[in-house]
Coordinates of C-alpha atoms in Angstrom, one line a residue:
X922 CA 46.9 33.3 22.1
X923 CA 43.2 32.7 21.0
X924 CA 41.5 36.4 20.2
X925 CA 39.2 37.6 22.5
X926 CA 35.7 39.1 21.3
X927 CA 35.8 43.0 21.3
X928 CA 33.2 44.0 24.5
X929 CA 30.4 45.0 22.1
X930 CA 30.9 40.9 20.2
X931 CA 28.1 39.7 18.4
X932 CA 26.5 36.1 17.8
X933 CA 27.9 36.2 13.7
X934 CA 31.5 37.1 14.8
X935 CA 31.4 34.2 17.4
X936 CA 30.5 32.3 14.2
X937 CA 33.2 33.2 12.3
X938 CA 35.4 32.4 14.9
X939 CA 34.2 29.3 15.1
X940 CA 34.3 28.5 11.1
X941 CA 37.6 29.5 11.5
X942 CA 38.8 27.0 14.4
X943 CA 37.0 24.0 12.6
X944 CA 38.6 25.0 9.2
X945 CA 42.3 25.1 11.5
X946 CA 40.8 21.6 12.9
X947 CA 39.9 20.0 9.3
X948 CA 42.3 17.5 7.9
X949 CA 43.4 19.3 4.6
X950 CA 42.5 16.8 1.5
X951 CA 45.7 15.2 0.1
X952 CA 46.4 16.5 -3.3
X953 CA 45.7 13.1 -4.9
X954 CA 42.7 13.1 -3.8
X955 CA 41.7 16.5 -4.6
X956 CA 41.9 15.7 -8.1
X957 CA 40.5 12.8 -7.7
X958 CA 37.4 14.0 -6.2
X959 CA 37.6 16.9 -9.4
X960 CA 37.7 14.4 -11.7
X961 CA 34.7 12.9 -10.2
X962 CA 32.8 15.9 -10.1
X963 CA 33.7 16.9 -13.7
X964 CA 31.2 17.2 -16.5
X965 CA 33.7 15.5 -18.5
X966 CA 33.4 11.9 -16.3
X967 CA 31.4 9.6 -19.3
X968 CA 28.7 8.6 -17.2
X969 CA 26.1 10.3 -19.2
X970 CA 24.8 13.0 -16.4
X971 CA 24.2 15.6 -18.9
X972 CA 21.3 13.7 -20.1
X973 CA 19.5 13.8 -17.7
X974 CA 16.9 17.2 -15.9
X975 CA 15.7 15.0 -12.8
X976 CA 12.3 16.6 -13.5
X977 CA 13.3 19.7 -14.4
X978 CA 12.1 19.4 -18.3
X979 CA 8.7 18.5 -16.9
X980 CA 8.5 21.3 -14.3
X981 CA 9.1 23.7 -17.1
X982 CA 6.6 22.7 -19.2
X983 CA 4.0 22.6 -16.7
X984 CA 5.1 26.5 -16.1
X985 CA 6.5 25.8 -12.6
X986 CA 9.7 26.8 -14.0
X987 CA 9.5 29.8 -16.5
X988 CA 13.1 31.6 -15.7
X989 CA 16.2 32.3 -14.1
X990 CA 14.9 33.1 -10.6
X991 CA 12.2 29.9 -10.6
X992 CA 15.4 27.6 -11.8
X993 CA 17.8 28.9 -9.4
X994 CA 15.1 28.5 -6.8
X995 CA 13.9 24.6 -8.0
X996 CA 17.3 23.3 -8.0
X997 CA 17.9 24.6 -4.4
X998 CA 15.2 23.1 -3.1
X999 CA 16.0 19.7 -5.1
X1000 CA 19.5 19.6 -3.6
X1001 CA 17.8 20.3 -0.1
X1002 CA 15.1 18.1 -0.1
X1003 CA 16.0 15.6 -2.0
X1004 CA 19.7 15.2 -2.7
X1005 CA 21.3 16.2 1.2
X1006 CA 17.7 13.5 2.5
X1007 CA 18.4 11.2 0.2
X1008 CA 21.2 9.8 -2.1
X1009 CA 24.0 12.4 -0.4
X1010 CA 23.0 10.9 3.1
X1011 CA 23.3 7.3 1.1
X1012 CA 26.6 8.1 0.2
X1013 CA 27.6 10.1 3.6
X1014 CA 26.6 6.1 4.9
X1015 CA 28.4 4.0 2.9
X1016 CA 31.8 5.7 3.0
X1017 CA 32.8 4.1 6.2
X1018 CA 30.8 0.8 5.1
X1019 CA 33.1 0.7 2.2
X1020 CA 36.6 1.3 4.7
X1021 CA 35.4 -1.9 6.7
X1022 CA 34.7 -3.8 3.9
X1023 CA 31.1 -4.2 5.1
X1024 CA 29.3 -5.7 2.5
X1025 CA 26.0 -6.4 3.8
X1026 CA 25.5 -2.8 4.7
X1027 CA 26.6 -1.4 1.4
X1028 CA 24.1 -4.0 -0.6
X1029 CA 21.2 -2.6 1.9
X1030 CA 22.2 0.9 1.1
X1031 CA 22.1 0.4 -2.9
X1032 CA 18.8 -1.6 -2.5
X1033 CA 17.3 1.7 -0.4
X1034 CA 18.7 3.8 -3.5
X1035 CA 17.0 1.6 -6.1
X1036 CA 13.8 1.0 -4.1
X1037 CA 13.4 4.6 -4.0
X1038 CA 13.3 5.8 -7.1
X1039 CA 9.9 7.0 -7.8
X1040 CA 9.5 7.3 -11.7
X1041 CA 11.0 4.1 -14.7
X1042 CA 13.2 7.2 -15.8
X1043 CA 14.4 8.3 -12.6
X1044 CA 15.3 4.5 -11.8
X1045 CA 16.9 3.8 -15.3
X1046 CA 19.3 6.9 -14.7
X1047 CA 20.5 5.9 -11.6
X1048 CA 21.3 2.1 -12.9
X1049 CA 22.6 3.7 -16.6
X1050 CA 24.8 6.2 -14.4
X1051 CA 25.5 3.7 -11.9
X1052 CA 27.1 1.1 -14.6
X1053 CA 28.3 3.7 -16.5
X1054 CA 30.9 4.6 -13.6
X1055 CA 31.6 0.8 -12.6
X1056 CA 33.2 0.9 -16.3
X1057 CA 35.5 4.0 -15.5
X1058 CA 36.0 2.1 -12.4
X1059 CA 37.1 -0.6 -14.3
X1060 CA 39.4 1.2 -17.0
X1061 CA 41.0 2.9 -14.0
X1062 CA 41.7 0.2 -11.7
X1063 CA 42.5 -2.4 -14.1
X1064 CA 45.8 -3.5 -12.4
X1065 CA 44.2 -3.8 -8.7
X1066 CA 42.9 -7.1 -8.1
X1067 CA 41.7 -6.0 -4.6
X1068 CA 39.7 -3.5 -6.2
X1069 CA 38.6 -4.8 -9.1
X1070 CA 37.0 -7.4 -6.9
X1071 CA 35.3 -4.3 -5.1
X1072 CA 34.2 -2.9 -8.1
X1073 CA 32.8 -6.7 -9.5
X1074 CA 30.7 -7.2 -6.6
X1075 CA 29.3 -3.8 -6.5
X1076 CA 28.5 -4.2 -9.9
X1077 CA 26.7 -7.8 -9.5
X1078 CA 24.3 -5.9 -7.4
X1079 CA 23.2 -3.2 -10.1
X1080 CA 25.0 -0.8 -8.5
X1081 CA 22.6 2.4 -8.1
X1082 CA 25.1 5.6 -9.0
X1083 CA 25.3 6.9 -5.2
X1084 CA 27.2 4.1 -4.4
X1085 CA 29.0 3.1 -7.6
X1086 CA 29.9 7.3 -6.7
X1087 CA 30.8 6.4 -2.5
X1088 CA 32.9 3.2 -4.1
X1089 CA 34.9 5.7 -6.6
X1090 CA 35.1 8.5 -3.3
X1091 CA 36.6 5.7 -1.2
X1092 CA 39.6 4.3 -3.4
X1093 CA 40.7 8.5 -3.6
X1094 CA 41.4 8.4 0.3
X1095 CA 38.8 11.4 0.9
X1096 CA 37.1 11.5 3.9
X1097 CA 33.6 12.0 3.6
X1098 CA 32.7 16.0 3.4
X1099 CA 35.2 16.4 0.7
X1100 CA 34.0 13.6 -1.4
X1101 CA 30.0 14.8 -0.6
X1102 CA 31.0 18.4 -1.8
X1103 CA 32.6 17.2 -4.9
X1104 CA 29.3 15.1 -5.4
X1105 CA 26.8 17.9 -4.9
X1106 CA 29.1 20.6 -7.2
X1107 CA 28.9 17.7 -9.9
X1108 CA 25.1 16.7 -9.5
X1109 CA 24.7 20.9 -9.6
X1110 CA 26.8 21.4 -12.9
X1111 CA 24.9 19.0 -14.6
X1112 CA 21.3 20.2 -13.6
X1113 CA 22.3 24.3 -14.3
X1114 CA 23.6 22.8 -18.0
X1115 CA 19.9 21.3 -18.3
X1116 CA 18.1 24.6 -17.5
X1117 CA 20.1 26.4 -19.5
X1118 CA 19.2 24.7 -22.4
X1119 CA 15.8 23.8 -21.6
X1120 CA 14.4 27.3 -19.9
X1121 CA 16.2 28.2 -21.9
X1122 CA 18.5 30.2 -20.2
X1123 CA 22.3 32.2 -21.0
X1124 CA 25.6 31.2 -19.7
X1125 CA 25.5 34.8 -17.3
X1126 CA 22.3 33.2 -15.7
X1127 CA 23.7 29.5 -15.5
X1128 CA 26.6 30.7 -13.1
X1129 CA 24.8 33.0 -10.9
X1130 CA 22.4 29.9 -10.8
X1131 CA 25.3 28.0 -9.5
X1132 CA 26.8 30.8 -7.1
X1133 CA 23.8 30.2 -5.7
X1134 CA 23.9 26.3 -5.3
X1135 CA 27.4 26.7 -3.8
X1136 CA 26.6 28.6 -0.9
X1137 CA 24.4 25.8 -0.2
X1138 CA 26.1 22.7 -0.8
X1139 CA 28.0 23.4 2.6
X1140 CA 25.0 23.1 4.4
X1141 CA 23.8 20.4 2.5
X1142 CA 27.0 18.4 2.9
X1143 CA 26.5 18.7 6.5
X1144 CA 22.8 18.1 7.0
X1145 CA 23.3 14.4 5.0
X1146 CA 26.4 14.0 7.2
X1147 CA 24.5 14.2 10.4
X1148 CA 21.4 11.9 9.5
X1149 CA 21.0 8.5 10.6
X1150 CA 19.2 5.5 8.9
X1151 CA 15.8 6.5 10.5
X1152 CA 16.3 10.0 9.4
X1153 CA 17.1 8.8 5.6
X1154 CA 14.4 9.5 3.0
X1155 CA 13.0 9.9 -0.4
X1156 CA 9.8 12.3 -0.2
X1157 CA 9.4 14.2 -3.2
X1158 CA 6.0 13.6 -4.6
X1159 CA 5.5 16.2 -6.7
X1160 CA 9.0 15.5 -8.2
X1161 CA 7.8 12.0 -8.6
X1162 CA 4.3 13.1 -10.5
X1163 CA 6.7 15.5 -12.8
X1164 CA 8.8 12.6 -13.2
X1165 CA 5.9 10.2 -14.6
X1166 CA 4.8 12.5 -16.7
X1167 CA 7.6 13.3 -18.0
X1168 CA 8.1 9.6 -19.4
X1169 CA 5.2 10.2 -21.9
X1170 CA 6.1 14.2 -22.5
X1171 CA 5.4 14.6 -26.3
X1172 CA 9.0 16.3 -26.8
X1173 CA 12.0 16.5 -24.5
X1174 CA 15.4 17.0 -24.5
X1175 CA 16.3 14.8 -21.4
X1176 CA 16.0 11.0 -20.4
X1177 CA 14.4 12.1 -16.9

Protein backbone atom coordinates (compact mmCIF):
# COMPACT_ATOMS: atom_id res chain seq x y z
CA UNK A 1 0.00 0.00 0.00
CA UNK A 2 1.42 3.47 -1.28
CA UNK A 3 2.28 5.74 2.05
CA UNK A 4 0.14 8.51 2.76
CA UNK A 5 1.62 12.06 3.54
CA UNK A 6 1.61 12.74 7.42
CA UNK A 7 -1.38 15.72 7.76
CA UNK A 8 1.21 18.47 8.25
CA UNK A 9 3.16 17.03 4.47
CA UNK A 10 5.21 19.41 2.81
CA UNK A 11 6.09 20.13 -1.01
CA UNK A 12 9.96 18.46 -0.46
CA UNK A 13 8.54 15.22 1.07
CA UNK A 14 6.04 14.98 -1.93
CA UNK A 15 9.40 15.18 -3.83
CA UNK A 16 11.01 12.60 -2.30
CA UNK A 17 8.21 10.45 -2.80
CA UNK A 18 8.15 11.03 -6.12
CA UNK A 19 12.16 10.52 -6.69
CA UNK A 20 11.51 7.49 -5.10
CA UNK A 21 8.56 6.03 -7.45
CA UNK A 22 10.53 7.10 -10.68
CA UNK A 23 13.81 5.43 -9.19
CA UNK A 24 11.17 2.05 -8.53
CA UNK A 25 9.91 2.92 -12.24
CA UNK A 26 13.65 3.20 -13.87
CA UNK A 27 14.91 0.21 -15.74
CA UNK A 28 17.99 -0.75 -13.68
CA UNK A 29 21.26 -0.68 -16.20
CA UNK A 30 22.43 -4.24 -17.12
CA UNK A 31 25.68 -4.94 -15.54
CA UNK A 32 27.43 -5.09 -18.92
CA UNK A 33 26.57 -1.99 -19.55
CA UNK A 34 27.44 -0.49 -16.39
CA UNK A 35 30.89 -1.12 -17.02
CA UNK A 36 30.68 -0.27 -20.10
CA UNK A 37 29.45 3.07 -19.63
CA UNK A 38 32.59 3.24 -16.62
CA UNK A 39 34.86 2.43 -18.89
CA UNK A 40 33.70 5.24 -21.10
CA UNK A 41 33.76 7.69 -18.47
CA UNK A 42 37.17 6.70 -17.24
CA UNK A 43 40.22 8.93 -17.31
CA UNK A 44 41.97 5.99 -18.32
CA UNK A 45 39.95 5.76 -22.08
CA UNK A 46 43.18 7.04 -24.57
CA UNK A 47 41.37 9.62 -26.10
CA UNK A 48 43.48 12.33 -24.88
CA UNK A 49 40.82 14.34 -22.59
CA UNK A 50 43.25 15.26 -20.09
CA UNK A 51 44.80 17.60 -22.49
CA UNK A 52 42.55 19.60 -22.79
CA UNK A 53 40.95 22.91 -20.03
CA UNK A 54 37.97 23.97 -22.53
CA UNK A 55 38.97 27.49 -21.59
CA UNK A 56 39.65 27.13 -18.38
CA UNK A 57 43.72 27.81 -18.74
CA UNK A 58 42.68 31.12 -20.28
CA UNK A 59 39.99 32.07 -17.68
CA UNK A 60 42.65 31.75 -15.15
CA UNK A 61 44.98 33.81 -16.48
CA UNK A 62 42.77 36.59 -17.21
CA UNK A 63 42.03 36.29 -13.25
CA UNK A 64 38.36 35.05 -13.72
CA UNK A 65 39.46 32.02 -12.10
CA UNK A 66 41.92 32.65 -9.09
CA UNK A 67 40.76 29.53 -6.70
CA UNK A 68 38.84 26.76 -5.51
CA UNK A 69 35.43 28.51 -5.05
CA UNK A 70 35.78 30.48 -8.70
CA UNK A 71 36.73 26.80 -10.35
CA UNK A 72 34.08 24.89 -8.70
CA UNK A 73 31.78 27.73 -9.69
CA UNK A 74 33.18 27.97 -13.73
CA UNK A 75 32.85 24.46 -14.30
CA UNK A 76 29.25 24.43 -13.02
CA UNK A 77 28.21 26.89 -15.10
CA UNK A 78 30.22 25.22 -18.21
CA UNK A 79 28.41 21.96 -17.65
CA UNK A 80 25.01 23.98 -17.48
CA UNK A 81 25.38 26.23 -20.16
CA UNK A 82 27.23 24.68 -22.31
CA UNK A 83 27.54 20.95 -21.96
CA UNK A 84 23.53 19.91 -20.88
CA UNK A 85 22.64 23.01 -24.26
CA UNK A 86 24.88 21.67 -26.29
CA UNK A 87 26.91 18.52 -27.04
CA UNK A 88 24.95 16.40 -24.00
CA UNK A 89 21.57 17.42 -25.82
CA UNK A 90 23.64 16.21 -29.19
CA UNK A 91 24.21 13.02 -27.77
CA UNK A 92 20.71 12.79 -25.77
CA UNK A 93 19.62 13.03 -29.91
CA UNK A 94 21.46 10.69 -31.53
CA UNK A 95 21.00 7.75 -29.17
CA UNK A 96 17.78 6.76 -30.66
CA UNK A 97 19.09 7.98 -34.26
CA UNK A 98 21.79 5.47 -33.82
CA UNK A 99 18.95 2.34 -32.62
CA UNK A 100 17.18 3.05 -36.12
CA UNK A 101 20.02 3.11 -37.97
CA UNK A 102 19.24 6.64 -39.15
CA UNK A 103 22.02 7.86 -40.82
CA UNK A 104 20.97 11.12 -42.18
CA UNK A 105 20.12 12.36 -38.85
CA UNK A 106 23.20 11.28 -37.14
CA UNK A 107 25.54 13.05 -40.09
CA UNK A 108 23.29 16.39 -39.31
CA UNK A 109 23.90 16.02 -35.73
CA UNK A 110 27.91 15.69 -35.99
CA UNK A 111 27.86 18.53 -38.62
CA UNK A 112 25.84 20.85 -35.80
CA UNK A 113 28.68 19.58 -33.32
CA UNK A 114 31.52 20.58 -35.69
CA UNK A 115 29.84 23.76 -37.02
CA UNK A 116 29.64 24.89 -33.51
CA UNK A 117 32.74 25.02 -32.25
CA UNK A 118 33.76 28.44 -31.67
CA UNK A 119 37.60 28.64 -31.36
CA UNK A 120 40.55 26.28 -34.06
CA UNK A 121 41.43 24.63 -30.54
CA UNK A 122 38.03 23.96 -29.45
CA UNK A 123 37.24 22.36 -33.01
CA UNK A 124 40.67 20.33 -33.25
CA UNK A 125 39.69 18.70 -29.71
CA UNK A 126 36.52 17.54 -30.62
CA UNK A 127 37.87 15.96 -34.08
CA UNK A 128 41.36 14.66 -32.14
CA UNK A 129 38.95 13.15 -29.35
CA UNK A 130 36.49 12.19 -31.78
CA UNK A 131 39.03 9.98 -33.88
CA UNK A 132 40.80 9.11 -31.03
CA UNK A 133 37.65 7.03 -29.82
CA UNK A 134 36.60 5.61 -33.44
CA UNK A 135 40.14 3.77 -32.86
CA UNK A 136 39.10 2.21 -29.36
CA UNK A 137 36.04 1.60 -31.25
CA UNK A 138 37.91 -0.13 -33.69
CA UNK A 139 40.34 -2.31 -31.31
CA UNK A 140 37.17 -3.24 -29.52
CA UNK A 141 34.80 -4.28 -32.06
CA UNK A 142 37.22 -5.73 -34.36
CA UNK A 143 35.21 -9.05 -34.92
CA UNK A 144 31.71 -7.19 -35.69
CA UNK A 145 31.27 -6.59 -39.16
CA UNK A 146 27.89 -4.89 -38.42
CA UNK A 147 29.59 -2.57 -36.33
CA UNK A 148 32.61 -1.95 -37.65
CA UNK A 149 30.71 -0.72 -40.66
CA UNK A 150 28.92 1.64 -37.96
CA UNK A 151 32.04 2.80 -36.77
CA UNK A 152 33.62 3.27 -40.71
CA UNK A 153 30.91 5.46 -41.72
CA UNK A 154 30.89 7.47 -38.64
CA UNK A 155 34.41 7.94 -39.02
CA UNK A 156 34.19 9.00 -42.94
CA UNK A 157 32.35 11.92 -41.56
CA UNK A 158 35.00 13.24 -39.10
CA UNK A 159 33.26 12.15 -36.39
CA UNK A 160 32.97 15.10 -33.74
CA UNK A 161 33.56 13.20 -30.14
CA UNK A 162 29.71 13.59 -28.99
CA UNK A 163 28.79 11.33 -31.36
CA UNK A 164 31.90 9.08 -31.82
CA UNK A 165 30.77 9.15 -27.59
CA UNK A 166 26.53 8.34 -28.51
CA UNK A 167 27.97 5.52 -31.19
CA UNK A 168 30.23 3.90 -28.23
CA UNK A 169 26.86 4.55 -25.57
CA UNK A 170 24.69 2.74 -28.15
CA UNK A 171 26.65 -0.69 -28.80
CA UNK A 172 26.69 -0.95 -24.49
CA UNK A 173 22.77 -1.30 -24.55
CA UNK A 174 22.30 1.88 -22.17
CA UNK A 175 19.49 3.79 -22.50
CA UNK A 176 20.08 7.33 -22.66
CA UNK A 177 20.24 8.90 -18.94
CA UNK A 178 22.78 6.37 -17.92
CA UNK A 179 25.03 6.81 -20.90
CA UNK A 180 24.57 11.01 -20.49
CA UNK A 181 25.55 10.65 -16.74
CA UNK A 182 28.52 8.55 -17.50
CA UNK A 183 29.39 11.32 -20.12
CA UNK A 184 29.07 14.37 -17.86
CA UNK A 185 31.06 12.43 -14.72
CA UNK A 186 33.83 11.79 -17.48
CA UNK A 187 33.77 15.37 -19.24
CA UNK A 188 33.81 16.56 -15.18
CA UNK A 189 36.89 14.40 -14.11
CA UNK A 190 38.89 15.59 -16.79
CA UNK A 191 38.13 19.44 -16.31
CA UNK A 192 38.65 19.23 -12.13
CA UNK A 193 42.27 17.29 -13.17
CA UNK A 194 42.95 20.61 -15.39
CA UNK A 195 42.19 23.04 -12.50
CA UNK A 196 43.96 21.27 -10.27
CA UNK A 197 47.03 21.62 -11.98
CA UNK A 198 46.51 24.85 -13.62
CA UNK A 199 44.89 27.03 -10.49
CA UNK A 200 46.68 25.23 -9.16
CA UNK A 201 44.75 23.53 -6.80
CA UNK A 202 45.14 20.13 -4.11
CA UNK A 203 43.57 16.89 -4.50
CA UNK A 204 41.17 17.88 -1.12
CA UNK A 205 39.87 20.86 -3.29
CA UNK A 206 39.61 18.81 -6.66
CA UNK A 207 36.98 16.39 -5.06
CA UNK A 208 34.88 18.72 -3.27
CA UNK A 209 35.01 20.54 -6.79
CA UNK A 210 33.58 17.45 -8.06
CA UNK A 211 30.96 16.73 -5.11
CA UNK A 212 29.83 19.65 -6.42
CA UNK A 213 29.47 18.80 -10.16
CA UNK A 214 27.68 15.58 -9.19
CA UNK A 215 24.83 16.95 -7.63
CA UNK A 216 24.42 18.64 -10.75
CA UNK A 217 24.93 16.32 -13.49
CA UNK A 218 21.33 14.92 -12.57
CA UNK A 219 19.83 17.90 -13.48
CA UNK A 220 21.88 18.45 -16.35
CA UNK A 221 21.30 14.91 -17.68
CA UNK A 222 17.67 15.81 -17.67
CA UNK A 223 17.55 19.32 -18.90
CA UNK A 224 19.57 17.95 -22.42
CA UNK A 225 17.08 15.02 -22.28
CA UNK A 226 14.15 17.19 -22.55
CA UNK A 227 15.34 19.65 -25.42
CA UNK A 228 14.36 19.52 -28.87
CA UNK A 229 16.33 20.52 -32.08
CA UNK A 230 15.01 24.16 -31.78
CA UNK A 231 15.91 24.32 -28.22
CA UNK A 232 19.67 22.91 -29.10
CA UNK A 233 22.47 25.52 -28.86
CA UNK A 234 25.98 26.61 -28.56
CA UNK A 235 26.01 30.31 -26.90
CA UNK A 236 29.04 30.78 -24.99
CA UNK A 237 30.71 33.90 -26.12
CA UNK A 238 32.85 34.67 -23.56
CA UNK A 239 34.04 30.98 -23.57
CA UNK A 240 34.60 31.48 -27.16
CA UNK A 241 36.81 34.90 -26.77
CA UNK A 242 38.79 32.88 -23.86
CA UNK A 243 39.08 30.19 -26.28
CA UNK A 244 40.81 32.40 -29.09
CA UNK A 245 42.89 33.74 -26.94
CA UNK A 246 43.93 31.11 -25.55
CA UNK A 247 45.34 29.75 -29.05
CA UNK A 248 48.09 32.51 -28.92
CA UNK A 249 48.59 32.32 -24.78
CA UNK A 250 52.38 32.75 -24.37
CA UNK A 251 52.50 29.60 -21.99
CA UNK A 252 49.96 26.87 -21.35
CA UNK A 253 49.62 23.62 -20.20
CA UNK A 254 46.50 22.55 -22.32
CA UNK A 255 45.65 22.18 -26.09
CA UNK A 256 42.27 24.28 -25.53
Amino acid sequence: MASRPPPNATTPWRRRQAAAAAAQAAPAVAPHSLLQLMWLASPALPIGGFSYSEGLEAAISSGWVEGEADAAHWIVQQLQLTQARGDMAAIAQALPAWAGDDRTRIAALNAWVRETRESSELRLQTEQMGRSLIAWLRNQHAGDAARLDAIEWLAAQDASYPLAFSLAAHFSGASARPALLAYAFGWAENMVQAAIKAVPLGQSAGQRILSQLAAHIPAAVDHALALSDAQRQAFSPMLAILSAQHENQYSRLFRS
